[in-house]
């Protein structure tokens, strides 16, 4: 799975996710990536793209959950990402990337690693695989 | 307003014994995609245009599991899916079951922009793609030699594998599985491809 989340200079957020799914999957299987609110979500606060165990991400509506805890619990982006990865995945393994309308960027995962990169306007740039 | 920001991913669930050269290859691709996104943002492209642009690049490169390089079904074919969402008005578009659309994310964008719907799948999505004139390719275009080998391993293990793109056959086969005690979904982590 691949994904990208962006907040532009106007503070507008957007998310995109694309995948081939699982190796040896049944034909007709649909994972989390095309499901708005599960693998992909964006609103006026935040944009999120997920990857990992699709069925677990669907059960937890993971992407929307990040936005929800920001809206209803008042968490900031990093707190929201940590919270959903730790409390919403049950036994599932997954990761996500997110940006907020304020120009923050965050990623979280409970797998061994996640191929990821991020950058911000103030010059921060990071590419990583492991924790 | 905090300025622009961008993040990209190429899947989670990385094989702990992933060779260094494969890690570096992945980092190079992620860096290239970040650079494309950064340039677009500096040129004042909107967030929705930038996410589509960057994901198209990731779909076109066979390294990760999307577009060319997608995981294979039990029949050895490729069925792709994608979605896109624009935050300000919560507009969204999604597609599933694509077999010939070169860049699924752009078809998802067209669903969002050109239809009254949010999600098209399988034959209907392919028909919409033809009507929109998007670039189509044979299903074989998406199938890589590495993935054919991984499907063979998956069938031998009688398991469904997460979309491990990067591991070589020697790192995701049965012997590696025996050496590695980490498990995901009840299966050795080395049997998975990082999604």
CSV table of N, CA, C and O in Angstrom, one decimal, chain A residues 4-14 121, chain B residues 3-6 33-56 84 86 88 109:
chain,number,residue,atom,x,y,z
A,4,UNK,N,-0.4,9.2,0.7
A,4,UNK,CA,0.2,10.5,0.9
A,4,UNK,C,-0.9,11.4,1.5
A,4,UNK,O,-2.0,11.3,1.2
A,5,UNK,N,-0.4,12.2,2.5
A,5,UNK,CA,-1.3,13.2,3.1
A,5,UNK,C,-0.6,14.6,3.0
A,5,UNK,O,0.7,14.6,3.2
A,6,UNK,N,-1.4,15.6,2.8
A,6,UNK,CA,-0.8,16.9,2.6
A,6,UNK,C,-1.7,18.0,3.3
A,6,UNK,O,-2.9,17.9,3.2
A,7,UNK,N,-1.0,19.0,3.9
A,7,UNK,CA,-1.7,20.2,4.2
A,7,UNK,C,-1.0,21.3,3.4
A,7,UNK,O,0.2,21.4,3.4
A,8,UNK,N,-1.8,22.1,2.7
A,8,UNK,CA,-1.2,23.2,1.8
A,8,UNK,C,-1.1,24.5,2.6
A,8,UNK,O,-1.5,24.6,3.8
A,9,UNK,N,-0.6,25.5,1.9
A,9,UNK,CA,-0.4,26.8,2.6
A,9,UNK,C,-1.7,27.4,3.1
A,9,UNK,O,-1.7,28.2,4.0
A,10,UNK,N,-2.8,27.0,2.5
A,10,UNK,CA,-4.1,27.6,2.9
A,10,UNK,C,-4.7,26.8,4.1
A,10,UNK,O,-5.7,27.1,4.6
A,11,UNK,N,-3.9,25.8,4.5
A,11,UNK,CA,-4.4,25.0,5.6
A,11,UNK,C,-5.4,23.9,5.2
A,11,UNK,O,-6.1,23.3,6.0
A,12,UNK,N,-5.5,23.6,3.9
A,12,UNK,CA,-6.4,22.6,3.4
A,12,UNK,C,-5.7,21.3,3.4
A,12,UNK,O,-4.6,21.1,3.0
A,13,UNK,N,-6.4,20.3,4.0
A,13,UNK,CA,-5.9,18.9,4.1
A,13,UNK,C,-6.4,18.0,3.0
A,13,UNK,O,-7.6,18.1,2.6
A,14,UNK,N,-5.6,17.0,2.6
A,14,UNK,CA,-6.1,16.0,1.6
A,14,UNK,C,-5.3,14.7,1.9
A,14,UNK,O,-4.2,14.7,2.4
A,121,UNK,N,7.2,22.8,5.9
A,121,UNK,CA,7.7,24.0,5.3
A,121,UNK,C,8.9,24.6,6.0
A,121,UNK,O,9.7,25.3,5.4
B,3,UNK,N,1.8,26.6,7.9
B,3,UNK,CA,2.6,26.3,6.7
B,3,UNK,C,2.3,24.9,6.2
B,3,UNK,O,1.5,24.1,6.8
B,4,UNK,N,2.8,24.5,5.0
B,4,UNK,CA,2.5,23.2,4.4
B,4,UNK,C,3.3,22.1,5.1
B,4,UNK,O,4.3,22.3,5.7
B,5,UNK,N,2.7,20.9,4.9
B,5,UNK,CA,3.4,19.7,5.4
B,5,UNK,C,3.0,18.5,4.5
B,5,UNK,O,1.9,18.5,4.0
B,6,UNK,N,3.8,17.5,4.5
B,6,UNK,CA,3.5,16.4,3.6
B,6,UNK,C,4.1,15.1,4.3
B,6,UNK,O,5.2,15.2,4.9
B,33,UNK,N,9.7,10.9,-4.0
B,33,UNK,CA,8.3,11.3,-4.0
B,33,UNK,C,8.0,12.6,-3.1
B,33,UNK,O,7.2,13.4,-3.4
B,34,UNK,N,8.8,12.6,-2.0
B,34,UNK,CA,8.7,13.8,-1.1
B,34,UNK,C,9.1,15.0,-1.9
B,34,UNK,O,8.5,16.1,-1.8
B,35,UNK,N,10.2,14.9,-2.6
B,35,UNK,CA,10.7,16.0,-3.4
B,35,UNK,C,9.7,16.5,-4.4
B,35,UNK,O,9.5,17.7,-4.6
B,36,UNK,N,9.0,15.6,-5.0
B,36,UNK,CA,8.0,15.9,-6.0
B,36,UNK,C,6.9,16.7,-5.3
B,36,UNK,O,6.4,17.7,-5.8
B,37,UNK,N,6.5,16.2,-4.1
B,37,UNK,CA,5.4,16.9,-3.4
B,37,UNK,C,5.8,18.2,-2.9
B,37,UNK,O,5.1,19.2,-2.9
B,38,UNK,N,7.1,18.3,-2.4
B,38,UNK,CA,7.6,19.6,-1.9
B,38,UNK,C,7.6,20.7,-3.0
B,38,UNK,O,7.2,21.8,-2.8
B,39,UNK,N,8.1,20.3,-4.2
B,39,UNK,CA,8.1,21.2,-5.3
B,39,UNK,C,6.7,21.7,-5.7
B,39,UNK,O,6.5,22.9,-6.0
B,40,UNK,N,5.8,20.7,-5.7
B,40,UNK,CA,4.4,21.1,-6.0
B,40,UNK,C,3.8,22.0,-5.0
B,40,UNK,O,3.1,23.0,-5.4
B,41,UNK,N,4.1,21.8,-3.7
B,41,UNK,CA,3.6,22.7,-2.7
B,41,UNK,C,4.2,24.1,-2.8
B,41,UNK,O,3.5,25.1,-2.6
B,42,UNK,N,5.5,24.1,-3.1
B,42,UNK,CA,6.1,25.4,-3.3
B,42,UNK,C,5.6,26.2,-4.5
B,42,UNK,O,5.7,27.4,-4.6
B,43,UNK,N,5.0,25.4,-5.4
B,43,UNK,CA,4.4,26.0,-6.6
B,43,UNK,C,2.9,26.3,-6.4
B,43,UNK,O,2.2,26.6,-7.3
B,44,UNK,N,2.5,26.2,-5.1
B,44,UNK,CA,1.1,26.5,-4.7
B,44,UNK,C,0.1,25.6,-5.3
B,44,UNK,O,-1.1,26.0,-5.4
B,45,UNK,N,0.4,24.4,-5.6
B,45,UNK,CA,-0.6,23.4,-6.0
B,45,UNK,C,-1.4,23.1,-4.7
B,45,UNK,O,-0.9,23.2,-3.6
B,46,UNK,N,-2.7,22.8,-4.9
B,46,UNK,CA,-3.5,22.5,-3.8
B,46,UNK,C,-3.2,21.2,-3.2
B,46,UNK,O,-2.6,20.3,-3.9
B,47,UNK,N,-3.6,20.9,-2.0
B,47,UNK,CA,-3.3,19.7,-1.3
B,47,UNK,C,-3.9,18.5,-2.1
B,47,UNK,O,-3.2,17.5,-2.2
B,48,UNK,N,-5.1,18.6,-2.6
B,48,UNK,CA,-5.7,17.5,-3.3
B,48,UNK,C,-4.9,17.2,-4.6
B,48,UNK,O,-4.7,16.0,-4.9
B,49,UNK,N,-4.4,18.2,-5.2
B,49,UNK,CA,-3.6,17.9,-6.4
B,49,UNK,C,-2.2,17.3,-6.1
B,49,UNK,O,-1.7,16.4,-6.8
B,50,UNK,N,-1.7,17.7,-4.9
B,50,UNK,CA,-0.4,17.1,-4.5
B,50,UNK,C,-0.5,15.6,-4.1
B,50,UNK,O,0.4,14.8,-4.5
B,51,UNK,N,-1.5,15.3,-3.4
B,51,UNK,CA,-1.6,13.9,-3.0
B,51,UNK,C,-1.8,13.0,-4.2
B,51,UNK,O,-1.3,11.9,-4.3
B,52,UNK,N,-2.6,13.5,-5.2
B,52,UNK,CA,-2.8,12.6,-6.4
B,52,UNK,C,-1.5,12.5,-7.1
B,52,UNK,O,-1.1,11.4,-7.6
B,53,UNK,N,-0.8,13.6,-7.3
B,53,UNK,CA,0.5,13.6,-8.0
B,53,UNK,C,1.5,12.6,-7.4
B,53,UNK,O,2.2,11.8,-8.1
B,54,UNK,N,1.6,12.7,-6.1
B,54,UNK,CA,2.6,11.8,-5.4
B,54,UNK,C,2.2,10.4,-5.4
B,54,UNK,O,3.1,9.5,-5.7
B,55,UNK,N,1.0,10.1,-5.2
B,55,UNK,CA,0.5,8.7,-5.3
B,55,UNK,C,0.7,8.1,-6.7
B,55,UNK,O,1.0,6.9,-6.9
B,56,UNK,N,0.4,8.9,-7.7
B,56,UNK,CA,0.7,8.4,-9.1
B,56,UNK,C,2.1,8.0,-9.2
B,56,UNK,O,2.4,7.0,-9.9
B,84,UNK,N,-9.4,8.8,-2.4
B,84,UNK,CA,-8.8,10.1,-2.2
B,84,UNK,C,-9.9,10.9,-1.5
B,84,UNK,O,-11.1,10.7,-1.7
B,86,UNK,N,-10.8,15.1,-0.1
B,86,UNK,CA,-10.4,16.5,0.0
B,86,UNK,C,-11.1,17.0,1.3
B,86,UNK,O,-12.3,17.0,1.5
B,88,UNK,N,-11.5,20.1,3.0
B,88,UNK,CA,-12.4,21.2,3.2
B,88,UNK,C,-13.9,21.0,3.0
B,88,UNK,O,-14.7,21.4,3.9
B,109,UNK,N,-10.0,10.0,-8.2
B,109,UNK,CA,-10.2,11.5,-8.2
B,109,UNK,C,-11.3,11.8,-9.2
B,109,UNK,O,-12.1,12.8,-8.9
